[in-house]
Short mmCIF file of C-alpha atoms in Angstrom, two decimals:
data_model
loop_
_atom_site.label_atom_id
_atom_site.label_comp_id
_atom_site.label_asym_id
_atom_site.label_seq_id
_atom_site.Cartn_x
_atom_site.Cartn_y
_atom_site.Cartn_z
CA MET A 1 0.00 0.00 0.00
CA HIS A 2 1.27 3.49 -0.87
CA PRO A 3 2.50 5.36 2.24
CA ALA A 4 0.27 8.35 1.44
CA ILE A 5 -2.76 6.03 1.48
CA ARG A 6 -1.55 4.62 4.80
CA ILE A 7 -1.32 8.11 6.29
CA LEU A 8 -4.81 9.03 5.07
CA CYS A 9 -6.23 5.78 6.46
CA PHE A 10 -4.57 6.54 9.79
CA LEU A 11 -6.08 10.04 9.84
CA GLY A 12 -9.50 8.57 9.02
CA LEU A 13 -9.16 6.13 11.91
CA VAL A 14 -8.19 8.94 14.28
CA SER A 15 -11.29 10.86 13.21
CA ALA A 16 -13.49 7.81 13.76
CA LEU A 17 -11.99 7.17 17.21
CA ALA A 18 -12.68 10.72 18.39
CA HIS A 19 -16.18 9.79 19.60
CA ALA A 20 -16.16 6.02 19.14
CA ASN A 21 -17.76 3.63 21.61
CA LEU A 22 -16.18 0.57 23.17
CA PRO A 23 -17.22 -2.04 20.50
CA PHE A 24 -15.64 0.01 17.71
CA ILE A 25 -12.44 0.49 19.73
CA ILE A 26 -12.22 -3.25 20.44
CA ALA A 27 -12.74 -4.02 16.75
CA ALA A 28 -9.95 -1.59 15.85
CA ASP A 29 -7.64 -3.20 18.40
CA GLY A 30 -8.37 -6.60 16.89
CA LEU A 31 -7.46 -5.23 13.47
CA PHE A 32 -4.19 -3.94 14.91
CA LEU A 33 -3.36 -7.38 16.30
CA PHE A 34 -3.97 -8.88 12.85
CA PHE A 35 -1.60 -6.44 11.13
CA ALA A 36 0.97 -6.60 13.94
CA ILE A 37 1.16 -10.40 13.76
CA ALA A 38 1.49 -10.23 9.97
CA ALA A 39 4.24 -7.62 10.22
CA SER A 40 7.81 -8.71 10.75
CA GLY A 41 10.16 -7.35 13.39
CA ASP A 42 9.79 -6.39 17.01
CA ILE A 43 6.56 -4.42 16.57
CA PHE A 44 5.17 -5.51 19.95
CA ALA A 45 8.36 -4.53 21.82
CA PHE A 46 8.44 -1.21 19.96
CA THR A 47 4.78 -0.52 20.78
CA TRP A 48 5.22 -1.50 24.42
CA ARG A 49 8.02 1.05 24.82
CA LEU A 50 5.76 3.80 23.49
CA VAL A 51 2.87 2.81 25.74
CA ARG A 52 5.06 2.51 28.84
CA ARG A 53 6.52 5.99 28.37
CA MET A 54 3.00 7.47 28.48
CA ARG A 55 1.88 5.71 31.67
CA TRP A 56 1.54 8.96 33.64
CA PHE A 57 -0.49 10.46 30.81
CA TRP A 58 -2.99 7.57 30.98
CA LEU A 59 -3.26 7.97 34.75
CA SER A 60 -3.88 11.72 34.51
CA ILE A 61 -6.67 11.22 31.94
CA ILE A 62 -8.40 8.65 34.15
CA LEU A 63 -8.15 10.88 37.23
CA LEU A 64 -9.48 13.92 35.37
CA TYR A 65 -12.52 12.03 34.06
CA THR A 66 -13.12 10.30 37.40
CA PHE A 67 -13.09 13.35 39.65
CA MET A 68 -14.27 16.07 37.25
CA THR A 69 -17.17 14.48 35.33
CA PRO A 70 -20.49 16.00 36.45
CA GLY A 71 -23.56 13.78 36.46
CA GLY A 72 -21.58 10.62 35.89
CA GLY A 73 -24.15 8.22 37.34
CA GLN A 74 -23.25 6.53 40.62
CA THR A 75 -20.85 8.36 42.91
CA LEU A 76 -18.45 6.89 45.43
CA VAL A 77 -17.50 9.24 48.25
CA LEU A 78 -13.88 8.96 49.38
CA GLY A 79 -13.52 11.48 52.20
CA PRO A 80 -13.72 14.98 50.68
CA LEU A 81 -13.57 13.55 47.13
CA ASP A 82 -16.48 12.35 45.01
CA LEU A 83 -15.50 9.58 42.63
CA SER A 84 -17.80 9.31 39.60
CA LEU A 85 -18.09 5.72 38.41
CA GLY A 86 -19.53 6.90 35.11
CA GLY A 87 -16.59 9.26 34.70
CA LEU A 88 -14.20 6.42 35.49
CA ILE A 89 -15.71 4.27 32.73
CA LEU A 90 -15.62 7.20 30.32
CA GLY A 91 -11.99 7.90 31.20
CA LEU A 92 -11.02 4.29 30.62
CA THR A 93 -12.81 4.34 27.26
CA ARG A 94 -11.00 7.51 26.17
CA CYS A 95 -7.67 6.07 27.27
CA LEU A 96 -8.37 2.94 25.25
CA ALA A 97 -9.23 5.08 22.22
CA LEU A 98 -5.99 7.05 22.58
CA LEU A 99 -4.11 3.79 23.05
CA THR A 100 -5.59 2.52 19.77
CA VAL A 101 -4.38 5.66 17.99
CA LEU A 102 -0.92 5.11 19.47
CA LEU A 103 -0.91 1.45 18.38
CA PHE A 104 -1.71 2.28 14.77
CA PHE A 105 0.78 5.15 14.78
CA ALA A 106 3.47 2.73 15.95
CA LEU A 107 2.40 0.27 13.26
CA LEU A 108 2.60 3.01 10.62
CA ILE A 109 6.10 4.22 11.43
CA HIS A 110 7.37 0.68 12.12
CA THR A 111 6.23 -0.86 8.84
CA THR A 112 6.90 2.12 6.55
CA PRO A 113 10.51 3.04 5.63
CA ALA A 114 11.51 6.53 6.73
CA THR A 115 12.25 7.76 3.20
CA ARG A 116 8.86 6.62 1.90
CA LEU A 117 7.04 8.11 4.89
CA GLN A 118 8.80 11.44 4.49
CA GLY A 119 8.13 11.38 0.75
CA ALA A 120 4.44 10.75 1.36
CA LEU A 121 4.27 13.72 3.74
CA PHE A 122 6.02 15.85 1.10
CA TRP A 123 3.50 14.78 -1.55
CA LEU A 124 0.45 15.28 0.70
CA LEU A 125 1.52 18.79 1.70
CA GLN A 126 1.93 20.05 -1.87
CA PRO A 127 -1.70 21.32 -2.23
CA LEU A 128 -1.05 23.74 0.66
CA ARG A 129 1.07 25.82 -1.71
CA PHE A 130 -2.12 27.27 -3.20
CA VAL A 131 -3.09 28.85 0.15
CA GLY A 132 0.32 30.38 0.79
CA VAL A 133 1.85 27.65 2.97
CA PRO A 134 5.52 26.89 2.13
CA ALA A 135 4.91 23.19 1.62
CA ASN A 136 8.45 22.39 0.45
CA ARG A 137 10.09 24.03 3.45
CA LEU A 138 7.54 22.49 5.83
CA SER A 139 8.12 19.02 4.36
CA ILE A 140 11.89 19.34 4.73
CA ARG A 141 11.51 20.52 8.34
CA ILE A 142 9.30 17.54 9.14
CA ALA A 143 11.76 15.15 7.51
CA LEU A 144 14.72 16.62 9.41
CA THR A 145 12.75 16.60 12.67
CA LEU A 146 11.89 12.93 12.26
CA GLU A 147 15.55 12.20 11.54
CA LYS A 148 16.74 14.03 14.67
CA ILE A 149 14.06 12.42 16.85
CA HIS A 150 15.22 9.02 15.68
CA GLU A 151 18.82 9.98 16.44
CA LEU A 152 17.84 11.20 19.90
CA GLN A 153 15.96 7.98 20.65
CA THR A 154 18.94 5.92 19.45
CA ARG A 155 21.34 7.80 21.71
CA TRP A 156 18.99 7.47 24.70
CA ALA A 157 18.59 3.74 24.07
CA SER A 158 22.36 3.27 23.78
CA ARG A 159 22.89 5.02 27.08
CA ALA A 160 20.16 2.96 28.74
CA SER A 161 21.72 -0.27 27.45
CA GLY A 162 25.05 0.92 28.82
CA GLY A 163 23.70 0.55 32.31
CA PHE A 164 23.49 4.14 33.53
CA ARG A 165 21.09 4.62 36.42
CA LEU A 166 19.40 7.65 37.93
CA SER A 167 19.90 8.10 41.66
CA SER A 168 16.91 10.46 41.83
CA TRP A 169 14.05 11.52 39.59
CA ARG A 170 15.40 15.09 39.85
CA GLU A 171 18.27 14.04 37.58
CA ILE A 172 15.94 13.34 34.64
CA PRO A 173 15.79 16.96 33.31
CA GLU A 174 19.56 17.25 33.65
CA ARG A 175 20.15 14.03 31.72
CA ILE A 176 17.69 15.07 28.97
CA ALA A 177 19.31 18.51 28.66
CA ALA A 178 22.76 16.94 28.38
CA LEU A 179 21.53 14.52 25.72
CA VAL A 180 19.91 17.29 23.64
CA HIS A 181 23.07 19.39 23.98
CA GLU A 182 25.12 16.48 22.68
CA VAL A 183 22.83 16.11 19.67
CA PHE A 184 23.23 19.83 18.87
CA ILE A 185 27.00 19.50 19.07
CA GLN A 186 26.93 16.55 16.68
CA ALA A 187 24.67 18.50 14.32
CA GLU A 188 27.09 21.44 14.23
CA ARG A 189 29.93 19.10 13.23
CA LYS A 190 27.97 17.87 10.18
CA PRO A 191 27.75 19.76 6.87
CA THR A 192 25.30 22.65 6.89
CA GLN A 193 23.59 21.37 3.75
CA THR A 194 21.66 18.12 3.98
CA GLN A 195 20.49 16.26 0.91
CA LEU A 196 17.20 14.46 1.32
CA THR A 197 16.15 11.67 -1.01
CA LEU A 198 12.37 11.40 -0.85
CA GLU A 199 10.15 9.01 -2.78
CA THR A 200 7.34 11.29 -3.95
CA SER A 201 5.45 9.17 -6.47
CA ALA A 202 1.68 9.61 -6.51
CA PRO A 203 -0.70 6.77 -5.57
CA THR A 204 -2.29 4.88 -8.43
CA THR A 205 -6.00 4.95 -9.20
CA ALA A 206 -6.44 1.51 -7.65
CA GLN A 207 -4.86 2.80 -4.44
CA TRP A 208 -7.37 5.66 -4.27
CA PHE A 209 -10.26 3.23 -4.75
CA LEU A 210 -8.77 1.13 -1.94
CA LEU A 211 -8.72 4.21 0.30
CA ILE A 212 -12.36 4.96 -0.46
CA LEU A 213 -13.31 1.34 0.27
CA LEU A 214 -11.44 1.30 3.59
CA LEU A 215 -12.95 4.61 4.71
CA ALA A 216 -16.43 3.39 3.72
CA LEU A 217 -15.98 0.18 5.72
CA MET A 218 -14.69 2.16 8.67
CA THR A 219 -17.68 4.51 8.52
CA ALA A 220 -20.13 1.60 8.24
CA LEU A 221 -18.57 -0.13 11.25
CA ARG A 222 -18.64 3.13 13.20
CA LEU A 223 -22.36 3.64 12.49
CA TYR A 224 -23.22 0.00 13.24
CA THR A 225 -21.46 -0.03 16.60
CA THR A 226 -23.03 3.32 17.51
CA TYR A 227 -26.67 2.57 16.72
CA TYR A 228 -26.95 -1.23 17.04
CA LEU A 229 -24.50 -2.16 19.84
#
């Protein structure tokens, strides 16, 4: 499948998950498992690292929905706090929807080569030129940002595998600042001009029909789970 079609399918899924109910989210997670098993490589280990790094984000979402949802059905009083059971269920559902988005994002960047993904972004942004947006410059910035993020993650992983340990959580900002500073130093040592080789071929007509079919199936499943389940 063309990487531009993959990106558009991912954006369609994100739109569908914005207000999706639990059956649709579970169906999407099952589809992710199917693609993840079919894909080669350490996709599950890669996805688990992304999910684990956001553990405090999941907890904050659940707490916000639990303690700040008005009229959430039954309420459990814990001292001065009122715990909304309906808000708790809603928070868990939203976290599961966000988790599904993260799973498919990990699948997208794990199964699509970086050059093809960057080329697809370059091709998709070209229509923005007609409204005054510098699409070429924006595409190059995105490509370079993805490259530097990957380099930063590689350096962090190499340091973690080297066995360094933090004696206190207060050292985390200092370690991150030192790592970013090191990346900037390495960037200054490289040539100022960077040549990017992007695959910018357009999707075929069959690929566009495939996109329409996938979006139609997604919409039908979304409507079915909303009104019949």
